[in-house]
Tab-separated table of C-alpha atoms in Angstrom:
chain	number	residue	atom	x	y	z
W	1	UNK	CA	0.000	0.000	0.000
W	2	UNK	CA	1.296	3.077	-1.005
W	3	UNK	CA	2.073	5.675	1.596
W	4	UNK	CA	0.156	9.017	1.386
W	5	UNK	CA	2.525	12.029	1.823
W	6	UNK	CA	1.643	14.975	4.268
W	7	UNK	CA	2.487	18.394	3.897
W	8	UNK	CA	4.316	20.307	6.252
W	9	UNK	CA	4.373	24.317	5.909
W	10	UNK	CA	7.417	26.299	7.931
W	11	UNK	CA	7.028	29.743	8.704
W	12	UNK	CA	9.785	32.264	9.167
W	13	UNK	CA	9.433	35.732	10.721
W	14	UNK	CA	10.297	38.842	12.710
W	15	UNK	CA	11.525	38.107	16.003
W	16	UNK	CA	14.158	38.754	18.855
W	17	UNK	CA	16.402	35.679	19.261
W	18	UNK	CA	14.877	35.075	22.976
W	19	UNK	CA	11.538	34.407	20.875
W	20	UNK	CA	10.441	31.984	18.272
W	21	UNK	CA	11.077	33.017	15.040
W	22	UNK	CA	11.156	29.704	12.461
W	23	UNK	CA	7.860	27.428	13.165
W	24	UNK	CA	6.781	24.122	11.464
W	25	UNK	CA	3.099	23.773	10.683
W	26	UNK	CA	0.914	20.511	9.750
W	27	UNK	CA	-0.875	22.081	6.717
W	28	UNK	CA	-4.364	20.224	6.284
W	29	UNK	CA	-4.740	19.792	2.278
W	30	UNK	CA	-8.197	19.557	2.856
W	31	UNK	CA	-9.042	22.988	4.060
W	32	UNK	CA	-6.053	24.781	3.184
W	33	UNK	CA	-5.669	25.600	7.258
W	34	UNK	CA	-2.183	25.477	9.133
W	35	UNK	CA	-1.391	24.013	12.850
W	36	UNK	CA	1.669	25.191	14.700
W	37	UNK	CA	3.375	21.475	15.437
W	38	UNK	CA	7.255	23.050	16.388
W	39	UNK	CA	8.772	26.526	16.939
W	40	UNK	CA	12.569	27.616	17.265
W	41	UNK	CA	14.133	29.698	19.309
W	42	UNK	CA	17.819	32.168	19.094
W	43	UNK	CA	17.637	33.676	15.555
W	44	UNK	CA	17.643	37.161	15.005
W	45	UNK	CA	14.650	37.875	12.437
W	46	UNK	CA	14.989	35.146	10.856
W	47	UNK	CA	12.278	36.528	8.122
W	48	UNK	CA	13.153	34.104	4.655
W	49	UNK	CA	13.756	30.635	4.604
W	50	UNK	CA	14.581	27.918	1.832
W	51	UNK	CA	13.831	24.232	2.260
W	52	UNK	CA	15.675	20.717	0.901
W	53	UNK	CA	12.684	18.765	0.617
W	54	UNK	CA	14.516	15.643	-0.539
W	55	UNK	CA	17.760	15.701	2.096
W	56	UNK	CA	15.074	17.063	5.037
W	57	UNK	CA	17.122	20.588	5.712
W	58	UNK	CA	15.981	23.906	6.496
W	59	UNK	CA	18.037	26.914	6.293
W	60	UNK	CA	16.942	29.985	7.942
W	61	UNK	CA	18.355	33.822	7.233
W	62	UNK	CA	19.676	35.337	10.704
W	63	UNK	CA	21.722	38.037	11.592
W	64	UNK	CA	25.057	37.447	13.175
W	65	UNK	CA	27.807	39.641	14.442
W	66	UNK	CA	31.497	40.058	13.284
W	67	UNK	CA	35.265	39.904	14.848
W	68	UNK	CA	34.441	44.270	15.360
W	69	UNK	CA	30.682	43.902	16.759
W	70	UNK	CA	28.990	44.797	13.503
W	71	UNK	CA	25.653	43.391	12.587
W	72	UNK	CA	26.395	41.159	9.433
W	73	UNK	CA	24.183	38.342	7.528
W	74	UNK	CA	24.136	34.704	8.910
W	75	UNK	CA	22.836	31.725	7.776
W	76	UNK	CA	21.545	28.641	10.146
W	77	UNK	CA	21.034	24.886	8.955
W	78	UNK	CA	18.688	22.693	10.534
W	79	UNK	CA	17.668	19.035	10.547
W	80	UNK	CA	14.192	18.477	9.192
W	81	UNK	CA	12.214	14.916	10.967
W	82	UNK	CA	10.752	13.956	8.387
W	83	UNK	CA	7.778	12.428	10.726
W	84	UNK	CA	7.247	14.808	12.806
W	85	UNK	CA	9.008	18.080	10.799
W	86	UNK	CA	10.898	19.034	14.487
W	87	UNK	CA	13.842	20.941	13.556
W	88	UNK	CA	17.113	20.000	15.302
W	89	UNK	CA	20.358	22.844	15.014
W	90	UNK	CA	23.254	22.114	12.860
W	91	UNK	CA	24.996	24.661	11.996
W	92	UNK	CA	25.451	28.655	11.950
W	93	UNK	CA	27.578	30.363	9.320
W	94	UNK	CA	28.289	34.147	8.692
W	95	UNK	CA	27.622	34.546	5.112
W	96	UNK	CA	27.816	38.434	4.333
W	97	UNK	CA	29.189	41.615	5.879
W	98	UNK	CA	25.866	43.422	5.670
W	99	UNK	CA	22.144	41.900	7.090
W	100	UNK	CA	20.659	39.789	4.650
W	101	UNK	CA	16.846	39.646	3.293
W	102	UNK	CA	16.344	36.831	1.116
W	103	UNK	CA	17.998	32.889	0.793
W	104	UNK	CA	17.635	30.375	-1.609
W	105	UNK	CA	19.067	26.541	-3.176
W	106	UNK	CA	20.094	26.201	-6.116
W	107	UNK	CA	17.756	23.170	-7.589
W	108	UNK	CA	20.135	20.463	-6.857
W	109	UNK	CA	20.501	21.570	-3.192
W	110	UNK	CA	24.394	22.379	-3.487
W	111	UNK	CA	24.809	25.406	-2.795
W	112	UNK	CA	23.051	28.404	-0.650
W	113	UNK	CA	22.646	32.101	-2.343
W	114	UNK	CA	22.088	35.350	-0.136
W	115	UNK	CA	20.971	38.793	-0.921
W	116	UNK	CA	21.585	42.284	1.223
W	117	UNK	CA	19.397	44.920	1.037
W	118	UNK	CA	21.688	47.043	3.208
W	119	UNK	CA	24.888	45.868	1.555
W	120	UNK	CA	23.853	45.937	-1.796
W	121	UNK	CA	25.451	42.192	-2.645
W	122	UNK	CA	25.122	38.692	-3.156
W	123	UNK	CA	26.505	35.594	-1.563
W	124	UNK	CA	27.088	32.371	-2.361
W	125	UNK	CA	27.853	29.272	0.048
W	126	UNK	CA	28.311	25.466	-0.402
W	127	UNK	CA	25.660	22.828	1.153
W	128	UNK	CA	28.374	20.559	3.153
W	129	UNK	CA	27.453	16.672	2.729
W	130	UNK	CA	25.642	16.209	6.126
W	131	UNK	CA	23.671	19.690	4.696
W	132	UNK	CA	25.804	21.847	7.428
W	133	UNK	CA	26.045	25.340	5.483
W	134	UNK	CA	30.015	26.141	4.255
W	135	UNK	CA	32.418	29.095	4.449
W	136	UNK	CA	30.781	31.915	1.770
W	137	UNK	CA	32.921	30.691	-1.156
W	138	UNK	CA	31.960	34.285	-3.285
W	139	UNK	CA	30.676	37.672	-2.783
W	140	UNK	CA	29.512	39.987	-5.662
W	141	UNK	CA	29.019	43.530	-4.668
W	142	UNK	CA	27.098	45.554	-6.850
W	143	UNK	CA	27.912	49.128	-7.658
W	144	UNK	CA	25.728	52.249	-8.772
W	145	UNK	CA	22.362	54.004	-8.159
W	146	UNK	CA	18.965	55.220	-9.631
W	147	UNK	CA	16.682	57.868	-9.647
W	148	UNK	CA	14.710	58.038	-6.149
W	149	UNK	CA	16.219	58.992	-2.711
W	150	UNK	CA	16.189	55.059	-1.466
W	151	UNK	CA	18.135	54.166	-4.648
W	152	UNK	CA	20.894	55.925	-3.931
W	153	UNK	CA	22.774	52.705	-3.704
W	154	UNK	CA	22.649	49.225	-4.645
W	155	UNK	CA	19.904	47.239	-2.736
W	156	UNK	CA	20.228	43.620	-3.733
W	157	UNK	CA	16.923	41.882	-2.630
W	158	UNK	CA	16.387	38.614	-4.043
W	159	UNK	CA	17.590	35.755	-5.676
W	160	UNK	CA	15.962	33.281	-8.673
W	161	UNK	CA	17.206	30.675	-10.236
W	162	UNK	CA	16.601	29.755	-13.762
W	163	UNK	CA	14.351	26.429	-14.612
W	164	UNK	CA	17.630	24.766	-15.929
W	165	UNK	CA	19.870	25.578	-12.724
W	166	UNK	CA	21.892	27.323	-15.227
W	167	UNK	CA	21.722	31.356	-14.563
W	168	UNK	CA	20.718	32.836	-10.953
W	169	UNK	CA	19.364	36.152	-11.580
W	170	UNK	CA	19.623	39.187	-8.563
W	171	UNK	CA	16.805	41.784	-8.455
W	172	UNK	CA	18.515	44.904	-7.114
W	173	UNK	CA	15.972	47.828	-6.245
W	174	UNK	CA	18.797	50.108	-6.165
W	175	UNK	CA	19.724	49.691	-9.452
W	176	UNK	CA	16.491	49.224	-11.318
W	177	UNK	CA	18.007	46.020	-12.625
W	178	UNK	CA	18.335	42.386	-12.510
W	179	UNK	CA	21.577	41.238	-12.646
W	180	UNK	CA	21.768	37.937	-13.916
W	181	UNK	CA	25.143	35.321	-13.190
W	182	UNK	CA	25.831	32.491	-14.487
W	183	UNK	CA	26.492	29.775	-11.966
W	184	UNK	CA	29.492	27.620	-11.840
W	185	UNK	CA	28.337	25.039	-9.158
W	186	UNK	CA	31.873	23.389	-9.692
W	187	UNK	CA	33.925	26.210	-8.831
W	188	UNK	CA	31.372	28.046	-6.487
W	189	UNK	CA	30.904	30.837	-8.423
W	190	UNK	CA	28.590	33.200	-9.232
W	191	UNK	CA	29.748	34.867	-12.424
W	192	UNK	CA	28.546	37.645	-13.745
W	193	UNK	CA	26.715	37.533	-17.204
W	194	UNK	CA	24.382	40.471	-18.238
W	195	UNK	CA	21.770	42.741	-16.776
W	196	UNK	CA	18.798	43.889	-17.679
W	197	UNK	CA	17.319	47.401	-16.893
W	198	UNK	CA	13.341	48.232	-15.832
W	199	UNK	CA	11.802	51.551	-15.717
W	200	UNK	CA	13.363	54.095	-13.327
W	201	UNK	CA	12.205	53.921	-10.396
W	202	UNK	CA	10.537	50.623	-10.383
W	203	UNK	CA	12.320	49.084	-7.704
W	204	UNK	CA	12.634	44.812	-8.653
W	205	UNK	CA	12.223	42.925	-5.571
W	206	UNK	CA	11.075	39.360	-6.263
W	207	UNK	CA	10.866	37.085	-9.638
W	208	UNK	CA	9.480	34.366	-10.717
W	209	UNK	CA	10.096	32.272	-13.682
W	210	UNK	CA	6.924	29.962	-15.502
W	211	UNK	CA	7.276	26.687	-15.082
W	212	UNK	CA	6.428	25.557	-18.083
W	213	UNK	CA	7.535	28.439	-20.690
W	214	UNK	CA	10.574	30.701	-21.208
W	215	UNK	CA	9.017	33.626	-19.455
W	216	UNK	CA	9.933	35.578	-16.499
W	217	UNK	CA	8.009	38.174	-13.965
W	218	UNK	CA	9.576	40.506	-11.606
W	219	UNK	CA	7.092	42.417	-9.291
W	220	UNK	CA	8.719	46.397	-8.652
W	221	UNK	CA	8.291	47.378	-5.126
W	222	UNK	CA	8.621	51.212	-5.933
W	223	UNK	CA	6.417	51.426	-8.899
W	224	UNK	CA	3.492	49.033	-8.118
W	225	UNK	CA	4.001	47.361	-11.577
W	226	UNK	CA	5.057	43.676	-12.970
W	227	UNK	CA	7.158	43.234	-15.560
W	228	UNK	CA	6.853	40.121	-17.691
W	229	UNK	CA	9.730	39.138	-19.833
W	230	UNK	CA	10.614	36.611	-22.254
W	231	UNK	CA	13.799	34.218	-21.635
W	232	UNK	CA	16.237	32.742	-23.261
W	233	UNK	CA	17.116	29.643	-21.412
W	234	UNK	CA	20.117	28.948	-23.666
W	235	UNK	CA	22.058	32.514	-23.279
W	236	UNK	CA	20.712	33.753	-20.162
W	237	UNK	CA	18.994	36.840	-21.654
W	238	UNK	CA	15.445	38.400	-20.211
W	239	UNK	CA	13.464	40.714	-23.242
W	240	UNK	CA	10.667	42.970	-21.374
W	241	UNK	CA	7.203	42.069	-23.417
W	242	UNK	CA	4.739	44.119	-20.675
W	243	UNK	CA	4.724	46.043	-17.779
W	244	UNK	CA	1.450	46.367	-16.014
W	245	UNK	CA	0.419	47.971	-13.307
W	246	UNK	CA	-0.958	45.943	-9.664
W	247	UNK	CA	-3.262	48.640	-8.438
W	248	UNK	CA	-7.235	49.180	-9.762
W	249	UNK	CA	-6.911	52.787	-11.313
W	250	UNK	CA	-9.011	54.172	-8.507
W	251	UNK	CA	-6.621	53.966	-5.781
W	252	UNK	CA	-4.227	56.774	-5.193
W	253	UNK	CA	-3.403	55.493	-1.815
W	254	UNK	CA	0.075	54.641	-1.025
W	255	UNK	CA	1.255	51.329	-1.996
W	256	UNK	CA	4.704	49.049	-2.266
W	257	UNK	CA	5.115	45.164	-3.664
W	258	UNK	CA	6.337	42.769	-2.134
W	259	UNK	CA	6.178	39.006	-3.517
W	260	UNK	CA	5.297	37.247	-6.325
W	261	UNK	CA	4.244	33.289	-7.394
W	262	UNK	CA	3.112	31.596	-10.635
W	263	UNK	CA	0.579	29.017	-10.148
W	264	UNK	CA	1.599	25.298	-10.601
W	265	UNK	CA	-0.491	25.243	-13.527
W	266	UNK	CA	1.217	28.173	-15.123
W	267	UNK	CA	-2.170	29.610	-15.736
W	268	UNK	CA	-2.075	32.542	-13.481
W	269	UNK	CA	0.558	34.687	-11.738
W	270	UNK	CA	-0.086	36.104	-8.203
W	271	UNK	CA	1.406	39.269	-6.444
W	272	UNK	CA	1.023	40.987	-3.366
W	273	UNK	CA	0.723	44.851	-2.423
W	274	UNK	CA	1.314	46.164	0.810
W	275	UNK	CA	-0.607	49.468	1.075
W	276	UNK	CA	-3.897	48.495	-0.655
W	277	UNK	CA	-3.350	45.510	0.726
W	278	UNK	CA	-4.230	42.661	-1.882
W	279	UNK	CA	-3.225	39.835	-3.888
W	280	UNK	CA	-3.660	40.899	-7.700
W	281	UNK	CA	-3.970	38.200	-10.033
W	282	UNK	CA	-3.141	37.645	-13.616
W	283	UNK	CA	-3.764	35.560	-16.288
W	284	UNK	CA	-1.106	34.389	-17.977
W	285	UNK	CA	-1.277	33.945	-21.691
W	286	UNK	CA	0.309	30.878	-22.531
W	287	UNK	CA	1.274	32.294	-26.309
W	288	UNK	CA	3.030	35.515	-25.452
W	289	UNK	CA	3.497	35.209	-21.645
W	290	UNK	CA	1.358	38.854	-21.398
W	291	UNK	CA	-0.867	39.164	-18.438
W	292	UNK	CA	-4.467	40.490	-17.945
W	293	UNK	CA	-5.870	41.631	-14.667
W	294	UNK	CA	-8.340	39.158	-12.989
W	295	UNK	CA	-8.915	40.532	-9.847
W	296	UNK	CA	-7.133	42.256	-6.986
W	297	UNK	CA	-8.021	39.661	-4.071
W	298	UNK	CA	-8.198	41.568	-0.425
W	299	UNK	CA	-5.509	39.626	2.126
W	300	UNK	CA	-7.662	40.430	5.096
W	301	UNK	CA	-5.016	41.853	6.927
W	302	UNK	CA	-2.334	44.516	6.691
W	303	UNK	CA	0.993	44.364	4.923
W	304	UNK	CA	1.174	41.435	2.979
W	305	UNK	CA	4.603	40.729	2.707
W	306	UNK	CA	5.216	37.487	1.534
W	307	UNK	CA	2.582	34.229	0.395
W	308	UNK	CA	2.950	30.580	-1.152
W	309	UNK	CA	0.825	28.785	-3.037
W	310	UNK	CA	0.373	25.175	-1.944
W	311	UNK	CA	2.330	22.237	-4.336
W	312	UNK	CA	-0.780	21.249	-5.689
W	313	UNK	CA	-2.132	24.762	-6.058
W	314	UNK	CA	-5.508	24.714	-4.500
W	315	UNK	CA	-4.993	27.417	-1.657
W	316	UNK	CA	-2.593	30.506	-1.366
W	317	UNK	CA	-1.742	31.563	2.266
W	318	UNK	CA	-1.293	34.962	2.715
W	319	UNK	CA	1.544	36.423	5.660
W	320	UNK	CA	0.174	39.880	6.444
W	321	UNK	CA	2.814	40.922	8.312
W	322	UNK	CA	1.603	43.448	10.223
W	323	UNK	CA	-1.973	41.611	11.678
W	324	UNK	CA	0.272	38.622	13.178
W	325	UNK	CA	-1.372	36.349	10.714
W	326	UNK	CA	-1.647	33.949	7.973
W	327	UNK	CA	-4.846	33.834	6.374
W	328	UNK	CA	-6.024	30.497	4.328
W	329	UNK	CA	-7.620	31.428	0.585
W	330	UNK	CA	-9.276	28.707	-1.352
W	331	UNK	CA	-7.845	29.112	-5.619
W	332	UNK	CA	-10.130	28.683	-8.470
W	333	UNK	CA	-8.611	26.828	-10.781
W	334	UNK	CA	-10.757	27.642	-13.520
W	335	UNK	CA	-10.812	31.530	-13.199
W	336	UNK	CA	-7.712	31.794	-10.788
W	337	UNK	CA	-9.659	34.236	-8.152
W	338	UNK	CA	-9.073	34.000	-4.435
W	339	UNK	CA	-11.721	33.193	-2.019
W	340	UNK	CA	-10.942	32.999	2.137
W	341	UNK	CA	-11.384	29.821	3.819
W	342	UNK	CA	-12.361	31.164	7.284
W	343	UNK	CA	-8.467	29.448	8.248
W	344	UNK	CA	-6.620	32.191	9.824
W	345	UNK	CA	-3.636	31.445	12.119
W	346	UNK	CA	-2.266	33.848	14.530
W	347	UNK	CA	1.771	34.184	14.241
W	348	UNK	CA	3.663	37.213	15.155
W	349	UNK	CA	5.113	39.053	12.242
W	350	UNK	CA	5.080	36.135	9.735
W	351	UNK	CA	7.669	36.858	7.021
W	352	UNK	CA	7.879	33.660	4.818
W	353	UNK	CA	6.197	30.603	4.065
W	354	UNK	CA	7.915	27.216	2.537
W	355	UNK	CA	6.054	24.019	1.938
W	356	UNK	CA	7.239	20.889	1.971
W	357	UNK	CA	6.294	17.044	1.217
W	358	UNK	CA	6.938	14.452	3.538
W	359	UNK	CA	6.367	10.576	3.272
């Protein structure tokens, strides 16, 4: 008899190290609705995570402190059990010499990549065979500036990884750019390739590539926009086809992006603003890779920083950061439009969320 798999759903957030800040959930497939099974304790915000589904590691941003007392970016491993998804300490590493906002695997789980706001750089580190995070192996600084007061610098704040592991891309909102590397998972290297420019003043914060097709999405914090792009997979190169806004027209309030998620079916692409406060969604067209607006979903709650759709894309759980909560939304397949569940779970300042399969 075949064994059914359960999903587990960790949480990462906001917190003083003498609080939780990393929690596992049982997530109820069913329902869409999320139980608090296992917190952690000692990181400092530890607000993004990345998961190895397949070796049962977690890695969890933190913020660490240098040989002179400076606040830099850290990095801490941890021991997934796979039946009961407790998470047991392995290792902490320094990885950069500013604070860090955003970690991710490459898809073979080798090595780790980290992005500073603050520092305006990226990281790389190597996964160590019992999943223990390594010494940072290469740092790429970025250098320059845009048009509005808060890109007077580089502000590196995310990084994607192509569908063929082949190119890791950096959205800096400093820059107006995404700064794409190749990667050289050999040598530990992140080398650097091309870059492609948005609109002044956008801001890119998060991408997303399609699953299926050779297009790419990066939501701008500073403009309220997404830009969709077409990709070549072979050279590494992102063409802008659209750039549309996330707001309704009426709203003159004020508003900045945060994250953004293609649905497993690569039908519709999802994106959240903090401000109005709302998941827009798109439909993607699967020709062209443009998007139309189908609806801007309300998160029920205030500053929706980050959300995930579940693996098999039947609910999208919204972090509003600011409420303490995570709020469960039933996804029409069909249409693509958000409706709540009733499911809300209260967390303080929930930052990320990462699924994960277990046996």
């Amino acid at each position: 008899m075949e064994k059914k798999k359960k999903t587990l759903a960790f949480i990462g957030s906001y917190a003083d190290s003498n609080n939780p800040g990393v929690y596992t959930c049982q997530y109820d497939e069913k329902n869409g609705s999320l139980e608090v099974t296992h917190q952690v304790n000692g990181l400092q915000n530890p607000t993004f995570l990345t998961v190895d589904a397949s070796n049962w590691k977690l890695y969890a941003l933190t913020e660490g402190v240098d040989e002179n007392q400076q606040r830099c970016g850290a990095a801490t491993s941890y021991e997934i059990n796979s039946a009961t998804g407790e998470l047991t300490f392995l290792n902490n590493e320094i990885t950069l010499p500013a604070t860090t906002c955003h970690i991710t695997l490459d898809h073979t789980n080798q090595v780790v990549m980290v992005a500073s706001y603050h520092g305006g750089m990226v990281g790389l580190s190597p996964v160590l065979a019992d999943g223990r995070i390594g010494t940072t192996a290469d740092i790429q600084q970025h250098h320059g500036a845009s048009v509005l007061s808060v890109q007077d610098r580089p502000r590196a704040h995310s990084v994607f990884l192509d569908r063929a592991n082949r190119y890791a891309g950096v959205c800096d909102l400093g820059l107006d750019k995404i700064m794409m590397y190749k990667l050289d998972i050999p040598a530990k290297r992140l080398i650097p390739h091309n870059e492609v420019k948005v609109d002044p003043g956008s801001g890119p914060r998060h991408f997303a590539f399609h699953p299926s097709y050779a297009f790419g999405y990066v939501i701008n914090e500073l403009g309220s926009t997404v830009t969709a792009f077409s990709y070549n997979e072979e050279l590494g190169e992102l063409t802008e086809i659209q750039t549309i806004s996330t707001l309704p027209e009426s709203y003159d309030g004020e508003n900045a992006c945060a994250d953004i998620h293609v649905s497993p079916d690569g039908k519709f692409l999802y994106g959240s603003n903090r401000g109005h406060d709302s998941i827009v969604v798109y439909a993607i067209d699967a020709a062209t890779g443009k998007l139309t607006v189908v609806e801007y979903a309300p998160t029920l709650g205030k500053h929706p920083r980050n959300f995930a759709i579940s693996p098999d894309g039947q609910f999208v759980l919204v972090a509003n950061k600011d409420s303490d909560h995570i709020v469960s939304f039933s996804r029409d397949s069909q249409s693509g439009k958000l409706v709540p569940t009733g499911s809300v779970l209260n967390v303080s300042k929930p930052v990320c969320i990462k699924f994960a399969s277990v046996e």
